[in-house]
CSV table of C-alpha atoms in Angstrom, one decimal:
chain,number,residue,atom,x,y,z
A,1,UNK,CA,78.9,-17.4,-74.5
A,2,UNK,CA,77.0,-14.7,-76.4
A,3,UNK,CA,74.1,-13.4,-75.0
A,4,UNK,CA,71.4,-11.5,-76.8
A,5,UNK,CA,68.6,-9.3,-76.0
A,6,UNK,CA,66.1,-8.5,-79.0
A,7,UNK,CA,63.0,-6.2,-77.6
A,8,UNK,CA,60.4,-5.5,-80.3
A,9,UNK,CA,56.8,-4.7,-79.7
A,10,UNK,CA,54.3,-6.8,-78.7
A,11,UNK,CA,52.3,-7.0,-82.1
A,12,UNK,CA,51.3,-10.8,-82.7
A,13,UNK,CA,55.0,-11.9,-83.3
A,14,UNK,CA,54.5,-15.7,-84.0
A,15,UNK,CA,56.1,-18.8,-82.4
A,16,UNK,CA,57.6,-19.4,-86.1
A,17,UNK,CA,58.6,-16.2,-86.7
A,18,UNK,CA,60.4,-16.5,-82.8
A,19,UNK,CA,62.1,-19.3,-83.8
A,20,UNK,CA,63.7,-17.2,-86.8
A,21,UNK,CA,65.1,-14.5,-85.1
A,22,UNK,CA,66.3,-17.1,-82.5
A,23,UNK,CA,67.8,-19.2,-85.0
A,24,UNK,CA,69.2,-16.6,-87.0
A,25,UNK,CA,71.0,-14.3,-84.4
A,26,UNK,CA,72.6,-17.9,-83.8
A,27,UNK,CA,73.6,-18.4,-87.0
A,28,UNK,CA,74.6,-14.8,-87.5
A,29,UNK,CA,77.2,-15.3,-84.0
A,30,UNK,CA,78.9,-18.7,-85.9
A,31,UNK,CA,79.0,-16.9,-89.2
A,32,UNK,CA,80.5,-13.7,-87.9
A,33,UNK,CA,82.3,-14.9,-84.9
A,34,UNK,CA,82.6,-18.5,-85.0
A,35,UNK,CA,80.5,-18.7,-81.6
A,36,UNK,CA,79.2,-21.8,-81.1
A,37,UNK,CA,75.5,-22.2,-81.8
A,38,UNK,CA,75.4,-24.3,-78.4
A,39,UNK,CA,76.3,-21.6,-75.9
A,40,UNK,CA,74.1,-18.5,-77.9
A,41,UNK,CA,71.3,-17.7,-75.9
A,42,UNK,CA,68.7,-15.5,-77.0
A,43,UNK,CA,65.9,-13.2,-75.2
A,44,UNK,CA,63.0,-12.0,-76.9
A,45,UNK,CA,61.1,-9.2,-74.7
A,46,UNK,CA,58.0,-7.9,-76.3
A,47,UNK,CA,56.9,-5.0,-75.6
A,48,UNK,CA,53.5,-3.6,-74.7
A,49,UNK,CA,52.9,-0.3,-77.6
A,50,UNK,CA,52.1,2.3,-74.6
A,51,UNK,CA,55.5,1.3,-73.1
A,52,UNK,CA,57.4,2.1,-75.9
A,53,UNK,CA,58.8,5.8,-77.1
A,54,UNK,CA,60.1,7.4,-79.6
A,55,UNK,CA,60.1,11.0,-80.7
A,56,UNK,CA,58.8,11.7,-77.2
A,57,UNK,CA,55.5,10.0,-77.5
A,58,UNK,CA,54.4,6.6,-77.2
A,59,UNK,CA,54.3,4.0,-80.2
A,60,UNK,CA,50.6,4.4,-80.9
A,61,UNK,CA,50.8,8.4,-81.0
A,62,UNK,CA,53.9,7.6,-83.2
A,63,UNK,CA,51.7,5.9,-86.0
A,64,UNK,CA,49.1,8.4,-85.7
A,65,UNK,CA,51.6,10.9,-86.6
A,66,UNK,CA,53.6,9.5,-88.8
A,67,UNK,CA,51.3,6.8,-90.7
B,1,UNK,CA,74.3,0.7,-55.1
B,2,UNK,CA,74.2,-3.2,-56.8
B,3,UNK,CA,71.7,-4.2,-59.2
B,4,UNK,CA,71.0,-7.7,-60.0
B,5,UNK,CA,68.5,-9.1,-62.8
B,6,UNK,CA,67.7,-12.7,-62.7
B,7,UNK,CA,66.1,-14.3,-66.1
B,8,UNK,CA,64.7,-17.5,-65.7
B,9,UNK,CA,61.9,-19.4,-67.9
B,10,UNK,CA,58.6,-19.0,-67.0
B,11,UNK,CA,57.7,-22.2,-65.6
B,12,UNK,CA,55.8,-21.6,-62.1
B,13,UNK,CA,58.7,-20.2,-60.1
B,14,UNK,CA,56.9,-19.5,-56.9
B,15,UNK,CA,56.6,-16.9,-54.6
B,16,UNK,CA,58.6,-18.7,-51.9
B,17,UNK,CA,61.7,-19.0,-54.7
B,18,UNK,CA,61.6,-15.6,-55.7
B,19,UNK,CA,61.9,-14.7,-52.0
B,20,UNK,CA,65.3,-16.9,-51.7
B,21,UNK,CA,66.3,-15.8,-55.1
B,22,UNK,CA,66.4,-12.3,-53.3
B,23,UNK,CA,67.6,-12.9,-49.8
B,24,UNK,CA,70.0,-15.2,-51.5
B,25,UNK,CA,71.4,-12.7,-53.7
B,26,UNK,CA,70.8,-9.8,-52.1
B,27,UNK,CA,73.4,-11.8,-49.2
B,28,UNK,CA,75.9,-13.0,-51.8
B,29,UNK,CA,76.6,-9.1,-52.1
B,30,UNK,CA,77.2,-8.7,-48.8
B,31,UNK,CA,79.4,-11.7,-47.9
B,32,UNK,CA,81.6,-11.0,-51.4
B,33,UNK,CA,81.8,-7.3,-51.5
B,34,UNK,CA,80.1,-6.3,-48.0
B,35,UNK,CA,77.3,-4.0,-50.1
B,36,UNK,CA,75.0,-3.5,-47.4
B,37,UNK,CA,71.8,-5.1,-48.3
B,38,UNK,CA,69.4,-1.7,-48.0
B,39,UNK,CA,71.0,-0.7,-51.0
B,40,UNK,CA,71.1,-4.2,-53.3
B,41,UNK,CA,67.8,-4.1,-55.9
B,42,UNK,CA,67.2,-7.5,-57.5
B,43,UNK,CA,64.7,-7.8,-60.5
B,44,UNK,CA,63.7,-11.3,-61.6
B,45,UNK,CA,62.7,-11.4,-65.2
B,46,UNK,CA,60.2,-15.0,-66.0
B,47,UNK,CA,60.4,-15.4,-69.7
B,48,UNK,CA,58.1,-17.2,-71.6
B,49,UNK,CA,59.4,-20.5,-72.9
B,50,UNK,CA,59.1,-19.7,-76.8
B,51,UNK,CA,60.8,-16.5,-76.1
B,52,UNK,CA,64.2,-18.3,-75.4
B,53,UNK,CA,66.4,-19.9,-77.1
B,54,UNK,CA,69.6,-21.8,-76.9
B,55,UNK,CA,71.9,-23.4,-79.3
B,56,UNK,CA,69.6,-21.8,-82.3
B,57,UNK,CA,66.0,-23.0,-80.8
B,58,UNK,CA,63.1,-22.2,-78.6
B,59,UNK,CA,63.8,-23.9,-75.6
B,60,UNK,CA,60.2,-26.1,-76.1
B,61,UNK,CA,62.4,-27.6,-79.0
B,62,UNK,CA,66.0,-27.7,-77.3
B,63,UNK,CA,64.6,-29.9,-74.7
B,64,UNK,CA,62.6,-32.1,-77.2
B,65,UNK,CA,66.3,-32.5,-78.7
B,66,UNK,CA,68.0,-33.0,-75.5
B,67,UNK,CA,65.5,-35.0,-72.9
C,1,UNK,CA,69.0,-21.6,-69.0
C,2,UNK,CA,69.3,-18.9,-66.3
C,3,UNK,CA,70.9,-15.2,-66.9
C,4,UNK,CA,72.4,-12.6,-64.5
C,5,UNK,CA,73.5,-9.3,-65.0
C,6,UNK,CA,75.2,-8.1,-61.6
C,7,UNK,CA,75.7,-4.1,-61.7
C,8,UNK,CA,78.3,-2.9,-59.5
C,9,UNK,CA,79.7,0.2,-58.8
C,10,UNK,CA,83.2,-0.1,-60.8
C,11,UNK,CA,85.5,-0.2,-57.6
C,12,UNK,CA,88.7,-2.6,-57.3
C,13,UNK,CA,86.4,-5.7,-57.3
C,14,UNK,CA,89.3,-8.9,-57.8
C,15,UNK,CA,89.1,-11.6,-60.0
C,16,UNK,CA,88.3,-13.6,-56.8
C,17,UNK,CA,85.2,-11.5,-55.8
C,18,UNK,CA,84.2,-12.2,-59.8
C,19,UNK,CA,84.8,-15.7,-59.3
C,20,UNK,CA,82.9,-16.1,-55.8
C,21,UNK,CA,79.9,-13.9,-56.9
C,22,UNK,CA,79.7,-16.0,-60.1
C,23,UNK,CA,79.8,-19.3,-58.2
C,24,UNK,CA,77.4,-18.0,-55.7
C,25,UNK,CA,74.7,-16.6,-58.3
C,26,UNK,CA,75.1,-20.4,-59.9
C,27,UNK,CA,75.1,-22.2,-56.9
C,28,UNK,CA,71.8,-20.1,-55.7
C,29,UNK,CA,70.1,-20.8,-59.0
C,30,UNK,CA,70.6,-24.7,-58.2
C,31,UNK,CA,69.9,-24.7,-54.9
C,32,UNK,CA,66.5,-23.1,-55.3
C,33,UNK,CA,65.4,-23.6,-58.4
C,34,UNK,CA,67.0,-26.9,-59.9
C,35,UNK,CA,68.8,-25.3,-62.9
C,36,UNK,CA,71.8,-27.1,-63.6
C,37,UNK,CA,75.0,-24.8,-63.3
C,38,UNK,CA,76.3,-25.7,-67.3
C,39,UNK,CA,73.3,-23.6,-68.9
C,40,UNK,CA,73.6,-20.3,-66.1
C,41,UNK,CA,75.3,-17.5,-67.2
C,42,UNK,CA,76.5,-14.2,-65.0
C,43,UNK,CA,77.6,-11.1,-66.7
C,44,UNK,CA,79.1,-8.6,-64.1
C,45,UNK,CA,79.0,-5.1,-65.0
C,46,UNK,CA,81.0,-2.6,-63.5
C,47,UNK,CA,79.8,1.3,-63.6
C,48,UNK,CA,82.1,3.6,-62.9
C,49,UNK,CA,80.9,6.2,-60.0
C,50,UNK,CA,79.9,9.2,-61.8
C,51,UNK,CA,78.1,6.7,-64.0
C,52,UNK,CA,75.4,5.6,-61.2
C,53,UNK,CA,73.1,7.6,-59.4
C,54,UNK,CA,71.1,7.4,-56.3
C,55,UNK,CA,69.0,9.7,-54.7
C,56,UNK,CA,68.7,12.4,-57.2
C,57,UNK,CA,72.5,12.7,-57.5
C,58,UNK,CA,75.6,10.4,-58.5
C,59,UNK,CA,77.5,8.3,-56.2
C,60,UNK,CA,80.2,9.7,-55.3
C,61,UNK,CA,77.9,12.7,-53.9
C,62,UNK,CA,75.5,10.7,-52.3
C,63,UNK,CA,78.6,9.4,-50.5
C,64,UNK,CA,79.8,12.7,-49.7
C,65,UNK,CA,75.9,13.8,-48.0
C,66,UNK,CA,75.6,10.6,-46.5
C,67,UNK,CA,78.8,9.9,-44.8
D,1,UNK,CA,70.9,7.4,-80.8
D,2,UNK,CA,69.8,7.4,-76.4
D,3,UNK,CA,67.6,4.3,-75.3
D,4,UNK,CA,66.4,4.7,-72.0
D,5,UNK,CA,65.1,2.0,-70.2
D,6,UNK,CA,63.1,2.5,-67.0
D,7,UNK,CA,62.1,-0.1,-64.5
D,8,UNK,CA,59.3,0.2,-62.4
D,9,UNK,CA,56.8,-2.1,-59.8
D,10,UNK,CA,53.5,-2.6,-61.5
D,11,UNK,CA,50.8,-1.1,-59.9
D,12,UNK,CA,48.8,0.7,-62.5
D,13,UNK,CA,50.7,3.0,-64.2
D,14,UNK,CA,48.3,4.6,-66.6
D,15,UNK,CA,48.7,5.5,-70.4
D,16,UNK,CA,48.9,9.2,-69.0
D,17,UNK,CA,51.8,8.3,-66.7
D,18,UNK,CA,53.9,6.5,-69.6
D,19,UNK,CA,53.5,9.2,-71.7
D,20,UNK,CA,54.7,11.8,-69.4
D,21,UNK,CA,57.8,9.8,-68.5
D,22,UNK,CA,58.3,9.0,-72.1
D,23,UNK,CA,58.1,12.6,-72.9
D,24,UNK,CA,59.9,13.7,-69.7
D,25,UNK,CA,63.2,11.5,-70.4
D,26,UNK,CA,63.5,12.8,-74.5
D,27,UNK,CA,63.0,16.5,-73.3
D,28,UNK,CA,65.8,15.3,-70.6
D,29,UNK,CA,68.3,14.0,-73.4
D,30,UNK,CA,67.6,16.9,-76.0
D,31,UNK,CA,68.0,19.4,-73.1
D,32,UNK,CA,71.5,17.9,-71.7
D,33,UNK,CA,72.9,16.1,-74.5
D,34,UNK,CA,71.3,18.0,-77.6
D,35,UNK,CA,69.6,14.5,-78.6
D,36,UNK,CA,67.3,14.8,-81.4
D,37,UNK,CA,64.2,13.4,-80.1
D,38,UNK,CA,63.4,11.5,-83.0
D,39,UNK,CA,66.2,8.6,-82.2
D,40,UNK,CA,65.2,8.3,-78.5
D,41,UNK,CA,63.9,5.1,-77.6
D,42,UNK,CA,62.0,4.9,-74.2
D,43,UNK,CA,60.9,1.3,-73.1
D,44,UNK,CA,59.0,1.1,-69.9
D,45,UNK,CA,59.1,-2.3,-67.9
D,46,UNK,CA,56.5,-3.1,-65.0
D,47,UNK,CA,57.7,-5.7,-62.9
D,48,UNK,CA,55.3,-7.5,-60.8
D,49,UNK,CA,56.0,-6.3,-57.1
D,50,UNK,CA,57.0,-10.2,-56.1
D,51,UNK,CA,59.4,-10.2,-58.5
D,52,UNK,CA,61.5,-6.9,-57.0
D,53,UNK,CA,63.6,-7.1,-54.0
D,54,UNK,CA,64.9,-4.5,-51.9
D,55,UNK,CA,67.0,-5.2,-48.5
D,56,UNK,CA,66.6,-8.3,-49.3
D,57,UNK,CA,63.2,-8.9,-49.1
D,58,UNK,CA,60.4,-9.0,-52.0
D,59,UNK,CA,58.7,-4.9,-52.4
D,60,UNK,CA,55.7,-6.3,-50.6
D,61,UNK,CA,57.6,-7.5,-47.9
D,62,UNK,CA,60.0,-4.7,-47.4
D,63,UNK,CA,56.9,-2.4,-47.6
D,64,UNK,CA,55.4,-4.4,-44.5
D,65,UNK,CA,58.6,-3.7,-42.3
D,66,UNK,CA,59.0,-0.2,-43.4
D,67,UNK,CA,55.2,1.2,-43.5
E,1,UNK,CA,62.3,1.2,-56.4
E,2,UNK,CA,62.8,2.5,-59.9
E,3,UNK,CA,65.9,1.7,-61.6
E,4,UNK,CA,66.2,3.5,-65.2
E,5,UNK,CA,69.2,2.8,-67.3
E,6,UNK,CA,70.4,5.2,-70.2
E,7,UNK,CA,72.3,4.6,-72.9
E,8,UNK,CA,74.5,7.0,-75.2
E,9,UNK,CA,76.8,7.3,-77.4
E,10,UNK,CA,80.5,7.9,-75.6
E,11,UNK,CA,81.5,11.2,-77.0
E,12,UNK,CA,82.9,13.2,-74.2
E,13,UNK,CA,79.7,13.3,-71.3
E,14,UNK,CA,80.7,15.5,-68.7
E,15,UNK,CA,80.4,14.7,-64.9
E,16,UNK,CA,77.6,18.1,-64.9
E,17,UNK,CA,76.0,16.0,-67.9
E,18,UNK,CA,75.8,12.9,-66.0
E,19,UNK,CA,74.7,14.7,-62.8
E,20,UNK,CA,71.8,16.7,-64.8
E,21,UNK,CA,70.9,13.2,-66.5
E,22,UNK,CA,70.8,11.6,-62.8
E,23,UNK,CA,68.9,14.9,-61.2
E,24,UNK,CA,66.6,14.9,-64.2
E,25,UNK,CA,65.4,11.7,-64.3
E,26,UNK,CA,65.0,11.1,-60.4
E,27,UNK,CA,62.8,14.0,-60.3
E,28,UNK,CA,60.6,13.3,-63.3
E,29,UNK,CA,60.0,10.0,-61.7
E,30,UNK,CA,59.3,11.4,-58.5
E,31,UNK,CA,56.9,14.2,-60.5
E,32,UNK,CA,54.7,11.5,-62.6
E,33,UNK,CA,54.7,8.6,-60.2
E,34,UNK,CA,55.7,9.9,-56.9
E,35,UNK,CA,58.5,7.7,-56.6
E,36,UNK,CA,60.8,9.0,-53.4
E,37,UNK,CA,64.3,9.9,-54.9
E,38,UNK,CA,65.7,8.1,-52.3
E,39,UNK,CA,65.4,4.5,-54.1
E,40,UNK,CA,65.7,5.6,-57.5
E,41,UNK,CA,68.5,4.1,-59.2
E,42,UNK,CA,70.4,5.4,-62.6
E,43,UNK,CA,72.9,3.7,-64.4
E,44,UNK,CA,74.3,5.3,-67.4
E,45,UNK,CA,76.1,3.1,-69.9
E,46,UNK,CA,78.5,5.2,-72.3
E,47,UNK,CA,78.3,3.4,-75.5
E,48,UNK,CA,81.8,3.7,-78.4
E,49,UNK,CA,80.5,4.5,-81.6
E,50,UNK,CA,81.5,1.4,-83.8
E,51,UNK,CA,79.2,-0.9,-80.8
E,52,UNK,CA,75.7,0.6,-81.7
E,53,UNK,CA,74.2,0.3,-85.2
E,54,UNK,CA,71.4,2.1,-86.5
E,55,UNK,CA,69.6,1.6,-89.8
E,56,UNK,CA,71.9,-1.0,-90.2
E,57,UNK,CA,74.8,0.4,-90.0
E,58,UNK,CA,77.3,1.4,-86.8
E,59,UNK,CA,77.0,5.6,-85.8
E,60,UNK,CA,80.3,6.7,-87.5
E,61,UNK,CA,79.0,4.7,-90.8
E,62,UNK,CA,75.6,6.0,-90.3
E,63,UNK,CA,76.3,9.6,-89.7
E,64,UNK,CA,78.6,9.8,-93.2
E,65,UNK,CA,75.6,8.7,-94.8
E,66,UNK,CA,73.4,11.0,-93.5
E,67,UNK,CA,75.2,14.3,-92.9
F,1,UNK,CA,61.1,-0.1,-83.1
F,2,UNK,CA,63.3,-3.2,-82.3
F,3,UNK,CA,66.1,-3.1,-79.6
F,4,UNK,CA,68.8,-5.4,-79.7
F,5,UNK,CA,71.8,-5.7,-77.7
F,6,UNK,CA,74.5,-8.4,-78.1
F,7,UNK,CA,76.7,-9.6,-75.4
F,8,UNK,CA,80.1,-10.9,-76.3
F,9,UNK,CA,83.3,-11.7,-74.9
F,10,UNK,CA,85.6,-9.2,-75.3
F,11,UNK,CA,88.5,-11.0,-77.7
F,12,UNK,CA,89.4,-8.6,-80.4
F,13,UNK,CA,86.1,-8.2,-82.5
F,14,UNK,CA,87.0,-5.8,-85.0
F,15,UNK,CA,85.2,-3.0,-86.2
F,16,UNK,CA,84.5,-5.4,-89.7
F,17,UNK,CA,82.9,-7.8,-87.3
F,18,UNK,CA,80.9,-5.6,-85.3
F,19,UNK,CA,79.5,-4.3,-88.8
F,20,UNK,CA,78.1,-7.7,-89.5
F,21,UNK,CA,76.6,-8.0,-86.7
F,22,UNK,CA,74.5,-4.6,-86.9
F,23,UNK,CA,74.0,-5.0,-90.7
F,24,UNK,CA,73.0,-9.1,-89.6
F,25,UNK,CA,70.9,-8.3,-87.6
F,26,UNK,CA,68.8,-5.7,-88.8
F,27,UNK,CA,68.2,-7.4,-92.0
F,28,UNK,CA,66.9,-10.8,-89.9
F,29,UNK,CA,64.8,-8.3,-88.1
F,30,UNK,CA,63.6,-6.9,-91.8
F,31,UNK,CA,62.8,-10.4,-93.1
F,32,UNK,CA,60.9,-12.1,-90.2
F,33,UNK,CA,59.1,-9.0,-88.8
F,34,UNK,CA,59.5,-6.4,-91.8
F,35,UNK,CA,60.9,-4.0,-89.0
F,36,UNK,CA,62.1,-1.1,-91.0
F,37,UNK,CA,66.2,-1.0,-90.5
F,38,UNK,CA,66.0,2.8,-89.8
F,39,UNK,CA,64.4,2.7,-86.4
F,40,UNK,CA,66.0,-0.4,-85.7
F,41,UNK,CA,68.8,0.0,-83.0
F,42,UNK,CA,71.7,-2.5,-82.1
F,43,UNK,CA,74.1,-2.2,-79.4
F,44,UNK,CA,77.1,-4.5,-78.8
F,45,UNK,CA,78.4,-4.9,-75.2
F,46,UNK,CA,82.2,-6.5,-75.4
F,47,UNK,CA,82.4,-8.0,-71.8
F,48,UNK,CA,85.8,-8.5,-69.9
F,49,UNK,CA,86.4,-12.6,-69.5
F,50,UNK,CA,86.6,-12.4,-65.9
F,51,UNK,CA,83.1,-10.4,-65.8
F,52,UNK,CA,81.6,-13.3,-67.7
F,53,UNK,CA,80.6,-16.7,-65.4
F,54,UNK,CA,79.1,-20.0,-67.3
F,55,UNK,CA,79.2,-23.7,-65.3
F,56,UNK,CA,80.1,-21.8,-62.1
F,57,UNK,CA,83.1,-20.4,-63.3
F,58,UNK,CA,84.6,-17.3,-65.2
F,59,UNK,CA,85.3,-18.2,-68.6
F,60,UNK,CA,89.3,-18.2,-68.8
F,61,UNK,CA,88.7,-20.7,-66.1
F,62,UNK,CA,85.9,-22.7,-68.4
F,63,UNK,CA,88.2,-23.0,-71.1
F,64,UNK,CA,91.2,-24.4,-68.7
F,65,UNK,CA,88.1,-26.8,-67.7
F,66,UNK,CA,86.8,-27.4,-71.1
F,67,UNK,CA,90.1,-27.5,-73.5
């Protein structure tokens, strides 16, 4: 029954590399819990760069800060 | 006060669903826990179908493996 | 492959309120939108009342100003 | 360690805007909690006004009946 | 319509935290987007310290490491 | 940047458990997106079995279902 939410932001994240992270968080549930792989489901949000924060400024004014 | 998100796949949900998703749930609250419906938000969430996955794979794939 | 999060205020809701809003959210997600009941999942949330605000203040206040 | 997540309808919120909230919510947590700002996470969701009910009723609708 | 949801660590947030969080919040949303406290929602989830990772590591393990 | 949060039953995950998770995940978000682990965040929400619907049904009845 796990559910899992994995935002990241929206920076050309590839259909493989999707399928990775869903295919690993499942694997990761069975390994660590012994969920089974058919009832994981897994969200990926992504996430425009002027909607995310952190250090009280946006993503992009991030970089420029800290490049 | 109740909050509800809905997550569903984004395949061409119309207007007139989202509408009875809302009134649907927004009721369910009432008749269950009598929340009066003024105060019942509901946010539906469309997700794109590479972005979710079940039983470790894009949903594009679990549904080639499970027609 | 539907998801709901219902958010309630944390307030003596039974196992059989649980039980009817889950079969209701499931039943609603059929009716209008065809998704069969195996692959929906409900996660009910219950916030406890200092927890959730409305209005600029939390709920128990609001209760008390709007009586 | 805060991540802040705030919902709102869609309807042009500019860069401006986001980076106010964004910087409004870290001063917010630094202020009451003593949060460093640097592990704040802010993420910003715009949700297409269809897709938000209120009363029961989509935002477009509920805005009709209570102009 | 807003709904904002904050997240923290569960280390002993007072009912005057949680009311400043709410208060603060309600009125920055109100300041940058002119959103009527009246239909702003907060939800505050208290998070325990071994259930949020950072750097790879859970809070309590995180914070030994980086005194 | 990433943001991930884990929903599980709550069945007696132990602090060991919960470690694997956050280390897990964090290094699957290192090798398919090179997200550096220090700004990633993971929180784990253990949900209450009643709280937690699938088929139509709260899980301890599932399982009764579905031995």
């Amino acid at each position: 029954m796990p559910y899992v939410n994995i935002k990241v932001t929206r920076e050309g994240v590839t259909r493989e590399q999707k399928s990775a992270l869903i295919a690993g968080v499942t694997d990761l549930l069975f390994q660590v819990l012994q969920k089974p792989p058919a009832v994981t489901h897994v969200v990926i949000d992504e996430v425009d760069l002027d909607n995310w924060g952190l250090g009280g400024v946006s993503v992009p004014d991030f970089r420029k800060q800290n490049p």
